[in-house]
Amino acid sequence: MNSAKMAKKAGAVALIALFTGALFTGSAQAERSPDGLPPVDQSTQQKNREAALSSTQRSLAAYQEEFINAAGPAAQAVQAEFRVPASVATGQAILESNWGRSTLSVNDKNYFGFKCTSPGAPGPIAIGCHKYSTTECTPTCHTVDAYFRVYASMRDSFRDYGRLLNSNPVYAPAFQHLNDPDEFIRKIGAHYATDPQYANKVISLMRNWNLYRFNTPIAAGSSLSGDGKADFITVLPSGEVKAWRNGAGFAAMPWDADAIVGTGFAEDNVKFADLDGDGDKELITVLPSGEVKAWRNGAGFAAMPWDADAIIATGFTKDNVQFADLDGDRKAEIIQVLPSGEVKAWHNGAGFAAMPWNADAIIATGFTKDNVQFADLDGDGKAELTTVLPGGEVKAWHNGAGFAAMPWNADAIIATGFTKDNVQFGDLDGDGKAELTTVLPGGEVKAWHNGAGFAAMPWNADAIIATGFTSRNYKLA
């Protein structure tokens, strides 16, 4: 090779090294820096942003549509859990990851360029730190190690981004504009990046690609599939947990698909609850040690949709643990009946995490562990308390204060002719108001539609929704 060609090649290699090397320069910033800047290398992220915007108009590049199709649902999960408009999350992800083509996106599923705060501190969602070495000149050149967060999935990377925005007070003004994504990102952009045009670039992406379409209304409640309509669950003799998806809402036999969602469970030791507030219910069991183990639902209604697990509590028994969203934030609390008859609840302050509880309260007295249930009857997101009286009447207390000591402010007899071991509640039509169900002697599961919310006898229709079950072996989730 002649000297001219060698010089040309060397120059190209140097240019590539300079560009890629910039990806890993800069020191790690505190996750909650006073000025609001995220824990990223701003110079590197600026290069990603410029590359992402090299074609701001819609083009025929398949990778752009593919990225949006993947990022949109992840952003919707962030909207459900952390209230960040999905259009904003998707637009920022495009900028920060260059349409998912940045080195960190490809290698580490890190779509926002987040650094670890120290080599062994990836934060509560990332699963590790990836060290990259590069040369930094300030002005003398030296080797620098930078550590970037590694995620198990795109969704986790988006969740970490949502958590950052939701927990850093400097971004709080943005959350006054949840119904105005453009203004939301203007408030975020004032602190998120050093580029004064950052917000306008995100807005341009949202408009050019109609990312606003992802800002769909969040389902009133939670379910296995995430659409708010309760799905049907049973444990087979083999220990497999089988689910039927609710495709038709409140209707006769509304199920349109089925899947095995778990294995190795007993019919009296499986529960479902939305712990992280994203609308998808998690799977929960009590281990022989008394530990409560949960598996996070990362895929909605699917075969084995769980993508993480955690011990969320200790000291419980399988026949004395319940879950319900008492304060309307979509994250279920854990509840137990004490030997004294007091009902104790622990508030879920951290979502899906090890031991996420940050407060507790006695919410009721005079109950037994086998005769108390919780269900949102009026659709306000806060679960009511119910019990079956000795006469067969189902009595409910209205939750008027959220998570608080004795939050009940009204009561009503909502049904008659039931026994405590044969009544369940579930929102079948996704309107936020729970329906009442029971198993008839023939094995049919009968449901009554809740047409009036919290009221005496609010049921206005009924249907047989399943056949061949016992009261002990079905759940609505």
Short mmCIF file of N, CA, C and O in Angstrom, two decimals, residues 267-321:
data_model
loop_
_atom_site.label_atom_id
_atom_site.label_comp_id
_atom_site.label_asym_id
_atom_site.label_seq_id
_atom_site.Cartn_x
_atom_site.Cartn_y
_atom_site.Cartn_z
N GLU A 267 -53.01 -24.66 44.16
CA GLU A 267 -54.20 -23.84 43.92
C GLU A 267 -54.48 -22.85 45.06
O GLU A 267 -55.11 -21.81 44.84
N ASP A 268 -54.00 -23.15 46.27
CA ASP A 268 -54.26 -22.26 47.40
C ASP A 268 -53.10 -21.32 47.70
O ASP A 268 -53.06 -20.69 48.75
N ASN A 269 -52.16 -21.21 46.76
CA ASN A 269 -50.98 -20.39 47.04
C ASN A 269 -50.49 -19.65 45.80
O ASN A 269 -49.31 -19.67 45.47
N VAL A 270 -51.42 -19.00 45.14
CA VAL A 270 -51.06 -18.16 43.99
C VAL A 270 -51.97 -16.94 44.00
O VAL A 270 -53.18 -17.06 44.20
N LYS A 271 -51.36 -15.78 43.86
CA LYS A 271 -52.10 -14.54 43.86
C LYS A 271 -51.57 -13.64 42.75
O LYS A 271 -50.45 -13.83 42.27
N PHE A 272 -52.37 -12.65 42.37
CA PHE A 272 -51.98 -11.70 41.33
C PHE A 272 -52.27 -10.28 41.82
O PHE A 272 -53.31 -10.02 42.43
N ALA A 273 -51.35 -9.38 41.55
CA ALA A 273 -51.54 -7.97 41.91
C ALA A 273 -50.59 -7.12 41.10
O ALA A 273 -49.47 -7.55 40.77
N ASP A 274 -51.02 -5.91 40.80
CA ASP A 274 -50.17 -4.97 40.08
C ASP A 274 -49.32 -4.23 41.10
O ASP A 274 -49.79 -3.35 41.81
N LEU A 275 -48.05 -4.60 41.19
CA LEU A 275 -47.17 -4.00 42.19
C LEU A 275 -46.49 -2.73 41.71
O LEU A 275 -46.17 -1.85 42.52
N ASP A 276 -46.23 -2.62 40.42
CA ASP A 276 -45.47 -1.47 39.92
C ASP A 276 -46.32 -0.41 39.23
O ASP A 276 -45.80 0.60 38.76
N GLY A 277 -47.63 -0.63 39.17
CA GLY A 277 -48.51 0.39 38.64
C GLY A 277 -48.53 0.53 37.14
O GLY A 277 -49.03 1.52 36.61
N ASP A 278 -48.00 -0.47 36.42
CA ASP A 278 -47.96 -0.37 34.96
C ASP A 278 -49.18 -0.98 34.29
O ASP A 278 -49.28 -1.02 33.07
N GLY A 279 -50.12 -1.49 35.09
CA GLY A 279 -51.34 -2.08 34.55
C GLY A 279 -51.30 -3.57 34.34
O GLY A 279 -52.34 -4.20 34.14
N ASP A 280 -50.10 -4.17 34.38
CA ASP A 280 -49.95 -5.63 34.22
C ASP A 280 -49.78 -6.28 35.59
O ASP A 280 -48.87 -5.90 36.35
N LYS A 281 -50.60 -7.25 35.92
CA LYS A 281 -50.53 -7.86 37.23
C LYS A 281 -49.36 -8.83 37.35
O LYS A 281 -49.06 -9.59 36.42
N GLU A 282 -48.72 -8.78 38.50
CA GLU A 282 -47.63 -9.69 38.83
C GLU A 282 -48.18 -10.98 39.46
O GLU A 282 -49.32 -11.03 39.93
N LEU A 283 -47.33 -12.02 39.47
CA LEU A 283 -47.64 -13.31 40.08
C LEU A 283 -46.95 -13.37 41.43
O LEU A 283 -45.78 -12.99 41.56
N ILE A 284 -47.66 -13.87 42.45
CA ILE A 284 -47.15 -13.84 43.82
C ILE A 284 -47.46 -15.16 44.52
O ILE A 284 -48.52 -15.75 44.32
N THR A 285 -46.52 -15.60 45.35
CA THR A 285 -46.75 -16.78 46.19
C THR A 285 -46.03 -16.60 47.51
O THR A 285 -45.13 -15.76 47.63
N VAL A 286 -46.43 -17.39 48.51
CA VAL A 286 -45.76 -17.38 49.81
C VAL A 286 -44.92 -18.64 49.92
O VAL A 286 -45.44 -19.76 49.79
N LEU A 287 -43.64 -18.47 50.13
CA LEU A 287 -42.72 -19.60 50.25
C LEU A 287 -42.87 -20.25 51.63
O LEU A 287 -43.39 -19.64 52.57
N PRO A 288 -42.41 -21.51 51.78
CA PRO A 288 -42.53 -22.19 53.08
C PRO A 288 -41.88 -21.42 54.23
O PRO A 288 -42.29 -21.53 55.38
N SER A 289 -40.89 -20.60 53.92
CA SER A 289 -40.19 -19.82 54.94
C SER A 289 -40.99 -18.62 55.42
O SER A 289 -40.58 -17.94 56.37
N GLY A 290 -42.10 -18.32 54.75
CA GLY A 290 -42.88 -17.14 55.09
C GLY A 290 -42.55 -15.94 54.23
O GLY A 290 -43.17 -14.88 54.36
N GLU A 291 -41.56 -16.09 53.36
CA GLU A 291 -41.23 -15.01 52.44
C GLU A 291 -42.28 -14.94 51.33
O GLU A 291 -42.76 -15.97 50.85
N VAL A 292 -42.60 -13.73 50.92
CA VAL A 292 -43.54 -13.51 49.82
C VAL A 292 -42.71 -13.19 48.59
O VAL A 292 -41.99 -12.20 48.56
N LYS A 293 -42.83 -14.05 47.58
CA LYS A 293 -42.04 -13.88 46.36
C LYS A 293 -42.96 -13.44 45.23
O LYS A 293 -44.07 -13.95 45.06
N ALA A 294 -42.47 -12.48 44.45
CA ALA A 294 -43.24 -11.96 43.32
C ALA A 294 -42.43 -12.03 42.05
O ALA A 294 -41.20 -11.87 42.07
N TRP A 295 -43.12 -12.28 40.95
CA TRP A 295 -42.51 -12.27 39.62
C TRP A 295 -43.15 -11.13 38.84
O TRP A 295 -44.38 -11.04 38.74
N ARG A 296 -42.32 -10.28 38.26
CA ARG A 296 -42.84 -9.12 37.54
C ARG A 296 -43.32 -9.51 36.15
O ARG A 296 -42.65 -10.25 35.42
N ASN A 297 -44.44 -8.95 35.79
CA ASN A 297 -45.04 -9.18 34.48
C ASN A 297 -44.45 -8.21 33.47
O ASN A 297 -44.76 -7.03 33.48
N GLY A 298 -43.60 -8.72 32.60
CA GLY A 298 -42.95 -7.88 31.61
C GLY A 298 -43.52 -8.00 30.22
O GLY A 298 -43.11 -7.27 29.32
N ALA A 299 -44.49 -8.91 30.02
CA ALA A 299 -44.99 -9.16 28.67
C ALA A 299 -46.50 -9.18 28.56
O ALA A 299 -47.03 -9.51 27.50
N GLY A 300 -47.21 -8.85 29.64
CA GLY A 300 -48.67 -8.86 29.56
C GLY A 300 -49.22 -10.27 29.52
O GLY A 300 -48.77 -11.15 30.25
N PHE A 301 -50.21 -10.49 28.65
CA PHE A 301 -50.79 -11.83 28.53
C PHE A 301 -49.94 -12.63 27.56
O PHE A 301 -49.96 -12.41 26.34
N ALA A 302 -49.17 -13.56 28.10
CA ALA A 302 -48.26 -14.37 27.29
C ALA A 302 -47.84 -15.58 28.11
O ALA A 302 -48.02 -15.62 29.33
N ALA A 303 -47.31 -16.56 27.44
CA ALA A 303 -46.75 -17.70 28.15
C ALA A 303 -45.55 -17.24 28.96
O ALA A 303 -44.63 -16.61 28.43
N MET A 304 -45.59 -17.49 30.26
CA MET A 304 -44.48 -17.18 31.16
C MET A 304 -43.97 -15.75 30.94
O MET A 304 -42.85 -15.52 30.52
N PRO A 305 -44.79 -14.75 31.25
CA PRO A 305 -44.42 -13.36 30.93
C PRO A 305 -43.49 -12.69 31.94
O PRO A 305 -43.23 -11.50 31.83
N TRP A 306 -42.99 -13.43 32.89
CA TRP A 306 -42.25 -12.84 34.01
C TRP A 306 -40.80 -12.57 33.62
O TRP A 306 -40.14 -13.42 33.05
N ASP A 307 -40.30 -11.38 33.96
CA ASP A 307 -38.94 -11.01 33.58
C ASP A 307 -38.04 -10.63 34.75
O ASP A 307 -36.89 -10.26 34.56
N ALA A 308 -38.56 -10.70 35.98
CA ALA A 308 -37.76 -10.41 37.16
C ALA A 308 -38.49 -10.97 38.37
O ALA A 308 -39.70 -11.22 38.31
N ASP A 309 -37.78 -11.17 39.46
CA ASP A 309 -38.43 -11.62 40.68
C ASP A 309 -37.81 -10.93 41.88
O ASP A 309 -36.69 -10.40 41.81
N ALA A 310 -38.56 -10.91 42.98
CA ALA A 310 -38.08 -10.26 44.19
C ALA A 310 -38.81 -10.81 45.40
O ALA A 310 -39.97 -11.23 45.30
N ILE A 311 -38.14 -10.83 46.54
CA ILE A 311 -38.80 -11.11 47.81
C ILE A 311 -39.35 -9.78 48.31
O ILE A 311 -38.60 -8.85 48.60
N ILE A 312 -40.67 -9.70 48.39
CA ILE A 312 -41.29 -8.42 48.70
C ILE A 312 -41.75 -8.31 50.15
O ILE A 312 -42.08 -7.22 50.61
N ALA A 313 -41.77 -9.43 50.87
CA ALA A 313 -42.19 -9.38 52.27
C ALA A 313 -41.76 -10.66 52.97
O ALA A 313 -41.44 -11.67 52.32
N THR A 314 -41.77 -10.64 54.29
CA THR A 314 -41.45 -11.83 55.09
C THR A 314 -42.45 -11.94 56.23
O THR A 314 -43.07 -10.94 56.64
N GLY A 315 -42.61 -13.18 56.74
CA GLY A 315 -43.46 -13.38 57.91
C GLY A 315 -44.93 -13.55 57.62
O GLY A 315 -45.77 -13.28 58.49
N PHE A 316 -45.27 -14.03 56.43
CA PHE A 316 -46.67 -14.24 56.06
C PHE A 316 -46.97 -15.72 55.87
O PHE A 316 -46.06 -16.54 55.71
N THR A 317 -48.24 -16.05 55.87
CA THR A 317 -48.70 -17.39 55.52
C THR A 317 -49.59 -17.30 54.29
O THR A 317 -50.20 -16.25 54.03
N LYS A 318 -49.68 -18.40 53.58
CA LYS A 318 -50.39 -18.38 52.30
C LYS A 318 -51.88 -18.07 52.45
O LYS A 318 -52.52 -17.59 51.52
N ASP A 319 -52.44 -18.35 53.65
CA ASP A 319 -53.87 -18.12 53.86
C ASP A 319 -54.15 -16.77 54.52
O ASP A 319 -55.29 -16.49 54.91
N ASN A 320 -53.12 -15.94 54.63
CA ASN A 320 -53.34 -14.66 55.31
C ASN A 320 -52.49 -13.55 54.68
O ASN A 320 -51.73 -12.86 55.36
N VAL A 321 -52.65 -13.39 53.40
CA VAL A 321 -52.00 -12.28 52.70
C VAL A 321 -52.89 -11.87 51.54
O VAL A 321 -53.42 -12.73 50.81
#
